[in-house]
Coordinates of C-alpha atoms and ligand atoms in Angstrom, one line a residue:
M9 CA 0.0 0.0 0.0
A10 CA 1.2 3.5 -0.8
R11 CA 2.2 6.3 1.5
I12 CA 0.2 9.2 0.2
S13 CA -0.4 12.9 0.9
V14 CA -3.3 14.9 -0.2
I15 CA -2.8 18.7 -0.4
G16 CA -5.9 20.7 0.0
T17 CA -9.0 19.5 1.9
G18 CA -11.8 21.1 -0.2
Y19 CA -14.3 19.0 -2.0
L20 CA -11.8 17.1 -4.1
G21 CA -9.1 16.7 -1.4
V22 CA -11.3 15.3 1.4
T23 CA -13.1 12.9 -1.0
H24 CA -9.8 11.7 -2.5
A25 CA -8.1 11.3 0.9
A26 CA -11.0 9.4 2.4
C27 CA -11.4 7.1 -0.7
M28 CA -7.6 6.4 -0.9
A29 CA -7.6 5.6 2.9
S30 CA -10.6 3.3 2.4
L31 CA -8.6 1.4 -0.2
G32 CA -5.9 0.8 2.5
H33 CA -3.3 3.5 1.5
D34 CA -1.7 5.5 4.3
V35 CA -2.9 9.0 3.9
V36 CA -1.9 12.3 5.4
A37 CA -4.0 15.3 4.2
L38 CA -2.9 18.9 4.6
D39 CA -4.7 22.1 4.7
V40 CA -3.5 25.6 5.7
D41 CA -6.8 26.2 7.5
E42 CA -6.3 24.9 11.1
A43 CA -10.0 24.9 12.0
K44 CA -10.8 22.8 9.0
V45 CA -8.0 20.3 9.9
T46 CA -9.3 20.0 13.5
S47 CA -12.8 19.4 12.3
L48 CA -11.8 16.8 9.7
A49 CA -9.7 15.0 12.3
A50 CA -12.8 14.8 14.4
G51 CA -14.6 13.2 11.5
K52 CA -16.7 16.2 10.5
V53 CA -17.0 16.9 6.7
P54 CA -17.6 20.6 6.2
F55 CA -19.9 20.2 3.2
H56 CA -22.8 17.9 2.3
E57 CA -21.7 14.8 0.4
P58 CA -23.6 11.5 0.7
G59 CA -21.5 8.7 2.1
L60 CA -18.4 10.8 2.7
P61 CA -18.7 11.3 6.5
E62 CA -19.1 7.6 7.1
L63 CA -16.1 6.8 4.9
L64 CA -14.0 9.5 6.7
Q65 CA -15.0 8.2 10.1
E66 CA -14.1 4.6 9.1
S67 CA -10.7 5.7 7.8
L68 CA -10.0 7.7 11.0
A69 CA -11.0 4.6 13.1
S70 CA -8.7 2.3 11.0
G71 CA -5.8 4.9 11.5
K72 CA -5.4 5.1 7.7
I73 CA -5.9 8.8 7.5
N74 CA -4.4 11.8 9.4
F75 CA -4.8 15.5 9.0
T76 CA -2.1 18.1 9.4
T77 CA -1.1 21.7 8.8
S78 CA 2.6 20.8 8.7
W79 CA 4.3 20.7 5.4
V80 CA 7.3 19.1 7.0
D81 CA 5.2 16.2 8.3
L82 CA 3.6 15.8 4.9
A83 CA 6.9 15.7 3.0
A84 CA 8.3 13.2 5.5
H85 CA 5.3 10.9 5.3
A86 CA 4.6 10.5 1.6
D87 CA 6.1 9.1 -1.6
V88 CA 3.2 10.3 -3.6
H89 CA 1.7 13.7 -3.2
F90 CA -1.8 14.5 -4.7
L91 CA -2.3 18.1 -5.4
C92 CA -6.0 18.9 -4.8
V93 CA -6.2 22.6 -4.1
G94 CA -8.9 24.9 -5.6
T95 CA -8.5 26.9 -8.8
P96 CA -11.5 29.3 -8.6
Q97 CA -12.2 32.0 -11.0
S98 CA -9.9 35.0 -10.5
P99 CA -11.7 38.0 -8.8
E100 CA -10.4 40.3 -11.5
S101 CA -10.9 38.3 -14.7
P102 CA -12.5 35.2 -16.3
A103 CA -9.2 33.3 -15.9
A104 CA -8.4 30.7 -13.2
D105 CA -6.8 31.9 -10.0
L106 CA -3.7 29.7 -9.6
S107 CA -2.5 31.2 -6.3
Q108 CA -3.3 28.1 -4.3
I109 CA -1.4 25.9 -6.7
Q110 CA 1.6 28.3 -6.6
S111 CA 1.6 28.6 -2.9
A112 CA 1.4 24.8 -2.4
I113 CA 4.2 24.1 -4.8
R114 CA 6.4 26.8 -3.2
S115 CA 5.8 25.3 0.3
L116 CA 6.4 21.7 -0.8
A117 CA 9.4 22.0 -3.2
P118 CA 12.2 22.8 -0.6
L119 CA 11.1 19.9 1.5
L120 CA 11.3 17.2 -1.3
T121 CA 14.6 15.6 -0.3
K122 CA 13.8 12.1 -1.6
P123 CA 12.5 10.7 -4.9
C124 CA 8.8 11.2 -5.1
L125 CA 5.8 11.7 -7.3
I126 CA 3.6 14.7 -7.4
V127 CA 0.1 14.0 -8.9
G128 CA -1.9 17.0 -10.0
K129 CA -5.6 16.6 -9.8
S130 CA -6.8 20.3 -9.7
T131 CA -8.4 21.7 -12.8
V132 CA -5.8 24.0 -14.4
P133 CA -5.2 26.0 -17.6
V134 CA -3.2 24.0 -20.2
G135 CA 0.6 24.6 -19.6
T136 CA 0.4 24.6 -15.8
A137 CA 1.7 21.1 -15.4
Q138 CA 4.8 21.8 -17.4
W139 CA 5.4 24.9 -15.2
I140 CA 4.9 22.9 -12.0
S141 CA 7.3 20.2 -13.2
D142 CA 10.0 22.7 -14.1
Y143 CA 9.6 24.5 -10.8
L144 CA 9.9 21.3 -8.7
V145 CA 13.0 20.1 -10.5
A146 CA 14.6 23.5 -10.2
N147 CA 13.7 24.1 -6.5
S148 CA 13.6 20.7 -4.8
P149 CA 16.7 19.2 -3.2
A150 CA 15.8 15.9 -4.9
G151 CA 15.8 17.8 -8.3
N152 CA 15.2 15.4 -11.2
D153 CA 14.0 12.7 -8.9
V154 CA 10.8 14.7 -8.3
H155 CA 8.4 13.6 -11.0
L156 CA 5.0 15.0 -11.9
V157 CA 2.0 13.2 -13.3
W158 CA -1.2 15.1 -14.3
N159 CA -4.3 13.1 -13.3
P160 CA -7.4 15.2 -13.7
E161 CA -10.4 14.5 -11.6
F162 CA -14.0 14.0 -13.0
L163 CA -16.0 13.6 -9.8
R164 CA -19.5 15.0 -9.5
E165 CA -20.7 16.6 -6.3
G166 CA -23.4 14.4 -4.8
F167 CA -21.7 11.3 -6.3
A168 CA -18.1 12.1 -5.2
V169 CA -17.4 8.9 -3.4
Q170 CA -18.8 6.6 -6.1
D171 CA -17.0 8.6 -8.9
T172 CA -13.7 8.5 -7.0
L173 CA -13.8 4.8 -6.3
H174 CA -15.3 3.8 -9.7
P175 CA -14.3 6.6 -12.2
D176 CA -15.5 6.6 -15.8
R177 CA -11.8 6.7 -16.8
I178 CA -8.4 7.4 -15.4
V179 CA -6.2 9.8 -17.3
L180 CA -2.5 10.1 -16.7
G181 CA -0.4 12.8 -18.3
I182 CA 3.2 11.7 -17.9
K183 CA 6.7 12.6 -18.8
N184 CA 8.3 9.4 -17.4
E185 CA 6.9 6.0 -18.4
T186 CA 8.0 4.5 -15.1
D187 CA 5.6 6.7 -13.2
V188 CA 2.6 4.9 -14.7
A189 CA 3.1 1.8 -12.5
V190 CA 3.0 3.8 -9.3
L191 CA -0.5 5.1 -10.1
T192 CA -1.8 1.9 -11.6
D193 CA -0.9 0.3 -8.2
I194 CA -2.7 3.0 -6.3
Y195 CA -5.8 2.8 -8.5
A196 CA -5.6 -1.0 -8.9
T197 CA -9.1 -1.6 -7.6
A198 CA -10.8 0.6 -10.2
L199 CA -8.5 -0.6 -13.0
S200 CA -9.2 -4.2 -12.2
G201 CA -12.9 -3.4 -12.9
D202 CA -13.9 -1.8 -16.2
T203 CA -12.3 1.6 -15.7
P204 CA -10.3 2.5 -18.9
L205 CA -6.8 4.0 -18.5
V206 CA -5.6 6.7 -20.8
V207 CA -1.9 7.5 -20.7
T208 CA -0.9 10.7 -22.5
D209 CA 1.2 13.9 -22.2
Y210 CA 0.7 16.8 -19.7
A211 CA -1.1 19.1 -22.1
T212 CA -3.6 16.5 -23.3
A213 CA -4.4 15.4 -19.8
E214 CA -5.0 19.0 -18.7
L215 CA -7.2 19.6 -21.8
V216 CA -9.3 16.4 -21.3
K217 CA -10.7 17.8 -18.1
V218 CA -11.6 21.3 -19.4
A219 CA -12.9 19.8 -22.7
A220 CA -15.2 17.4 -20.7
N221 CA -16.7 20.3 -18.7
A222 CA -17.0 22.5 -21.7
F223 CA -18.8 19.8 -23.6
L224 CA -21.2 19.2 -20.8
A225 CA -21.9 22.9 -20.4
T226 CA -22.4 23.2 -24.2
K227 CA -25.0 20.4 -24.1
I228 CA -27.0 22.1 -21.4
S229 CA -27.0 25.5 -23.2
F230 CA -27.8 23.8 -26.5
I231 CA -30.9 22.3 -25.0
N232 CA -31.8 25.5 -23.2
A233 CA -31.6 27.4 -26.5
F234 CA -34.1 24.9 -27.8
A235 CA -36.2 25.4 -24.7
Y236 CA -36.6 29.1 -25.8
L237 CA -37.6 27.9 -29.3
A238 CA -40.0 25.4 -27.8
D239 CA -41.7 28.0 -25.6
E240 CA -42.1 30.2 -28.7
V241 CA -43.8 27.6 -30.9
G242 CA -45.5 25.4 -28.2
A243 CA -43.1 22.4 -28.6
D244 CA -41.9 20.1 -25.9
V245 CA -38.2 20.3 -25.2
G246 CA -38.3 17.2 -23.0
T247 CA -39.6 15.0 -25.8
L248 CA -37.1 16.6 -28.2
A249 CA -34.3 15.7 -25.8
D250 CA -35.6 12.1 -25.5
A251 CA -35.8 11.8 -29.2
I252 CA -32.4 13.1 -30.1
G253 CA -30.9 11.3 -27.1
H254 CA -31.9 8.0 -28.6
D255 CA -29.2 8.6 -31.1
T256 CA -26.2 7.1 -29.3
R257 CA -23.9 9.6 -31.0
I258 CA -25.8 12.3 -29.0
G259 CA -26.9 10.6 -25.8
R260 CA -29.7 11.7 -23.5
R261 CA -27.6 12.8 -20.5
F262 CA -27.1 16.5 -19.8
L263 CA -29.9 17.4 -22.0
N264 CA -32.3 18.5 -19.3
A265 CA -33.5 21.9 -20.0
G266 CA -34.3 24.3 -17.2
I267 CA -32.6 27.1 -15.3
G268 CA -29.2 26.0 -16.4
F269 CA -25.9 25.0 -14.9
G270 CA -24.1 26.5 -11.8
G271 CA -21.7 25.3 -9.2
G272 CA -18.0 25.7 -8.6
C273 CA -16.9 24.0 -11.8
L274 CA -18.8 24.3 -15.1
P275 CA -19.2 28.1 -15.1
K276 CA -15.6 28.9 -14.1
D277 CA -14.1 26.2 -16.3
I278 CA -15.7 27.5 -19.5
R279 CA -14.5 31.0 -18.7
A280 CA -11.0 29.9 -17.8
L281 CA -10.8 27.8 -21.0
R282 CA -11.8 30.9 -23.1
A283 CA -9.3 33.0 -21.3
R284 CA -6.5 30.5 -22.0
A285 CA -7.5 30.1 -25.6
T286 CA -7.4 33.9 -25.9
E287 CA -3.9 34.0 -24.5
L288 CA -2.9 31.4 -27.1
G289 CA -4.4 33.6 -29.9
L290 CA -7.4 31.3 -30.5
S291 CA -10.2 33.5 -29.1
E292 CA -12.4 33.4 -32.3
H293 CA -12.5 29.6 -32.2
F294 CA -13.7 29.5 -28.6
E295 CA -16.3 32.3 -29.1
F296 CA -19.0 29.7 -28.8
L297 CA -18.3 29.3 -25.1
K298 CA -19.2 32.9 -24.6
N299 CA -22.5 32.1 -26.1
V300 CA -22.8 28.9 -23.9
D301 CA -22.2 31.1 -20.8
E302 CA -24.7 33.8 -22.0
V303 CA -27.5 31.4 -22.8
N304 CA -26.9 29.8 -19.4
K305 CA -27.1 33.1 -17.5
S306 CA -30.1 34.3 -19.5
R307 CA -32.1 31.4 -18.1
R308 CA -32.1 33.1 -14.7
D309 CA -33.4 36.4 -16.1
Y310 CA -36.0 34.4 -18.1
V311 CA -37.5 32.8 -15.0
F312 CA -37.5 36.2 -13.3
A313 CA -39.4 37.6 -16.3
L314 CA -41.8 34.7 -16.1
A315 CA -42.5 35.4 -12.5
I316 CA -43.4 39.0 -13.4
R317 CA -45.6 37.8 -16.2
N318 CA -47.4 35.6 -13.8
L319 CA -47.9 38.1 -11.0
G320 CA -48.1 41.4 -12.9
S321 CA -45.9 43.2 -10.4
I322 CA -43.8 41.3 -7.9
T323 CA -43.5 44.2 -5.4
G324 CA -44.8 43.0 -2.0
K325 CA -45.8 39.6 -3.4
T326 CA -44.8 36.5 -1.5
I327 CA -42.8 34.0 -3.6
A328 CA -41.8 30.6 -2.3
I329 CA -38.7 29.0 -3.6
L330 CA -37.9 25.3 -3.5
G331 CA -34.1 24.8 -3.6
A332 CA -31.0 26.9 -3.2
A333 CA -28.2 24.5 -4.0
F334 CA -26.9 24.4 -7.6
K335 CA -28.1 20.8 -7.8
P336 CA -29.6 18.2 -5.6
D337 CA -27.6 16.2 -3.1
S338 CA -25.3 19.1 -2.5
D339 CA -25.2 22.1 -0.2
D340 CA -23.1 24.1 -2.7
I341 CA -24.5 27.5 -3.5
R342 CA -21.6 28.7 -5.6
D343 CA -23.0 30.3 -8.8
S344 CA -26.3 28.6 -8.0
P345 CA -29.0 29.5 -10.6
A346 CA -31.7 28.9 -7.9
L347 CA -30.2 31.4 -5.5
D348 CA -29.5 33.9 -8.2
I349 CA -33.2 33.8 -9.2
A350 CA -34.2 34.1 -5.5
L351 CA -32.0 37.2 -5.2
L352 CA -33.3 38.8 -8.4
L353 CA -36.9 38.4 -7.1
A354 CA -35.9 39.8 -3.6
K355 CA -34.2 42.8 -5.2
G356 CA -37.2 43.3 -7.4
G357 CA -39.3 43.8 -4.3
A358 CA -40.8 40.4 -3.6
N359 CA -40.9 38.7 -0.2
V360 CA -38.9 35.7 -0.9
R361 CA -39.3 32.6 1.3
L362 CA -36.7 29.9 0.5
H363 CA -36.3 26.3 1.4
D364 CA -33.5 23.9 0.8
P365 CA -33.0 20.6 2.7
V366 CA -29.3 21.1 3.3
A367 CA -28.1 24.5 1.9
L368 CA -29.8 26.9 4.3
P369 CA -26.8 27.4 6.6
Q370 CA -24.8 28.5 3.5
V371 CA -27.6 30.9 2.4
R372 CA -27.8 32.4 5.9
G373 CA -24.1 32.9 5.9
R374 CA -24.5 35.3 3.0
N375 CA -26.9 37.7 4.7
L376 CA -29.3 38.0 1.8
P377 CA -32.7 39.7 1.9
I378 CA -34.4 36.3 1.8
L379 CA -36.3 34.4 4.5
A380 CA -34.7 30.9 4.9
V381 CA -37.4 28.5 6.0
E382 CA -36.4 25.2 7.6
N383 CA -39.8 23.4 7.3
V384 CA -40.6 22.5 3.7
E385 CA -44.4 22.9 4.2
E386 CA -44.0 26.3 5.9
V387 CA -42.2 27.8 2.9
F388 CA -45.5 27.7 1.1
D389 CA -47.4 29.9 3.6
G390 CA -49.1 32.7 1.9
A391 CA -47.3 32.3 -1.4
D392 CA -48.6 34.1 -4.5
L393 CA -46.2 32.1 -6.6
V394 CA -44.0 29.0 -6.1
L395 CA -40.8 28.3 -8.0
H396 CA -39.2 24.9 -8.1
L397 CA -35.5 25.5 -8.7
T398 CA -33.4 22.6 -7.4
E399 CA -34.8 19.1 -8.1
W400 CA -34.5 17.6 -4.7
K401 CA -36.5 14.3 -4.4
L402 CA -38.5 15.6 -1.5
Y403 CA -40.1 18.3 -3.7
R404 CA -41.5 15.5 -5.9
E405 CA -43.0 13.8 -2.9
L406 CA -44.8 16.8 -1.3
D407 CA -48.2 16.3 0.2
L408 CA -50.1 18.4 -2.4
Q409 CA -53.3 18.5 -0.3
S410 CA -51.5 20.0 2.6
I411 CA -49.4 22.6 0.7
S412 CA -52.4 23.6 -1.4
E413 CA -54.1 24.9 1.8
R414 CA -51.1 27.0 2.7
V415 CA -50.6 29.1 -0.5
A416 CA -52.5 32.1 -1.7
N417 CA -52.3 31.0 -5.3
K418 CA -51.8 27.4 -6.6
V419 CA -49.3 28.5 -9.3
I420 CA -45.9 27.0 -9.7
I421 CA -43.0 27.5 -12.2
D422 CA -41.0 24.3 -12.6
G423 CA -37.5 25.5 -13.4
R424 CA -36.3 21.9 -13.6
N425 CA -39.1 20.4 -15.7
C426 CA -39.5 17.4 -13.5
L427 CA -42.7 17.8 -11.5
D428 CA -45.5 15.4 -12.4
L429 CA -48.1 17.5 -14.4
A430 CA -51.0 15.1 -13.9
L431 CA -50.4 15.1 -10.1
W432 CA -50.1 18.8 -9.7
S433 CA -53.0 19.6 -12.1
S434 CA -55.3 17.2 -10.3
A435 CA -54.6 19.1 -7.1
G436 CA -55.7 22.2 -8.9
W437 CA -52.3 23.7 -9.6
Q438 CA -51.3 25.7 -12.6
V439 CA -47.8 24.5 -13.7
T440 CA -45.5 26.4 -16.0
Y441 CA -42.5 24.5 -17.4
L442 CA -39.6 25.8 -19.3
G443 CA -39.8 24.8 -23.0
K444 CA -42.6 22.4 -22.3
P445 CA -46.3 22.8 -22.6
G446 CA -47.8 22.8 -19.1
S447 CA -51.3 23.2 -17.6
Q448 CA -51.0 27.0 -17.9
S449 CA -51.7 26.8 -21.6
A450 CA -54.4 24.1 -21.0
L451 CA -56.4 26.3 -18.6
Ligands
LIG4 C1 -19.0 18.8 -12.9 C2 -18.8 17.7 -13.9 O1 -20.0 17.0 -14.2 C3 -17.8 16.7 -13.2 O2 -17.5 15.6 -14.1 C4 -16.5 17.5 -12.9 O3 -15.5 16.6 -12.2 C5 -16.8 18.6 -11.9 O4 -17.8 19.5 -12.6 C6 -15.6 19.3 -11.6 O5 -15.0 20.0 -12.6 O6 -15.1 19.2 -10.5 P1 -20.6 19.2 -10.8 O7 -20.2 20.6 -10.8 O8 -20.6 18.4 -9.5 O9 -19.7 18.3 -11.8 O10 -22.1 19.2 -11.4 P2 -22.9 18.5 -12.6 O11 -23.5 17.3 -12.2 O12 -22.0 18.5 -13.8 O13 -24.0 19.6 -12.8 C7 -23.6 21.0 -13.1 C8 -24.8 21.8 -13.3 O14 -25.5 21.5 -14.5 C9 -25.9 21.7 -12.2 O15 -26.3 23.1 -11.9 C10 -27.0 21.0 -12.8 O16 -28.3 21.3 -12.3 C11 -26.9 21.4 -14.3 N1 -27.5 20.5 -15.3 C12 -27.0 19.2 -15.4 C13 -28.5 20.9 -16.1 O17 -29.0 22.1 -16.0 N2 -29.1 20.0 -17.0 C14 -28.6 18.8 -17.2 O18 -29.1 18.0 -18.0 C15 -27.5 18.4 -16.3

């Protein structure tokens, strides 16, 4: 079993560390945030991810995982260091902010006195891996014996454990053929199943990750553009997606129209990719990603406009919102379409009541002019309009009888196109979908 370190205990880092420990590797995970390290060492995961707290607690109990803030301990412990720090959008530009990568590499390099492998998992602009490799060789006592592999991560929030233990593919960007064996040993369990292995160069490995996210974002904006068309001509974008999705060259996944994509990955990754392509003189060829971003953001304004169309004026009206997270099974509200829409409505003068099964602490932390309501039934109290914006399962299982008695108007906009029309209509609700004929037109 390998002696591993994981640098950065965000989403990616904690999941990777706990999963590697569960496979039997000896893991030390580092973060510069002392409070976070203390909390993780006590078995508390600072975000919502199904199955992860249990996995972390098991790994702590077996002694396979430890947390530290000490770079010295980290360097002494491991032969393989996984770089899992965040690369958010820069505050000043659409490009990625690489300061966490730079700071981690600068802290680690002088402590690398023995041969070791650094494995980059963070999402980075193409060219970063080569820079890191050169920096480590030039600044580590072990020099040329410090090798770098680029191994992008494709996990989805909400499925992070499953995606880490059973990834769709493992991509290794390498410079030295000998490094492949170290990682195929670490990932032996997945590779002994049907996970394919792709071995390539640094630049290709870096690009695989951003290409995958750009493709997924493009699929979503593609179908959302058709949702506009469908609304205009009375067509059904859901049936359209089903029909084109039967073509295996297209596939049905990521063709759910609605309020679009958000989160800490897709939006910032398409912007960073455009920024990098522009630096490389290729801006015109990546112009489509600007459009992908714009179509996506326009969905939020569209739902805001739909609310106004429904209510006449929203000033002083009570609007109940179901969902704040950018997607279900997550408490992540970064760039969340649901929360953005809630905010647009609140700023427009509506009294916004918002429910989410797990993300309310995050919402409260932002001090927004929105009432966070813990009890899902209470969020409906006095509502002139309801918006369904994050497709949590519990919203599809509501007691329609009971909530119908709480609202002022039985009118709902389904921003995720997944509520059962027959069920809601039979309880007397008027449902508006996005790009899909609903009961509104039938009434
Ligand atoms: C995304 C990728 O799917 C992962 O493969 C990748 O590893 C990760 O980014 C990353 O770069 O770290 P994630 O951000 O967890 O994962 O979320 P997704 O499941 O991709 O969903 C993104 C957004 O698209 C959500 O807001 C979701 O509601 C929206 N979406 C998804 C749609 O609007 N329609 C769809 O058909 C599918």
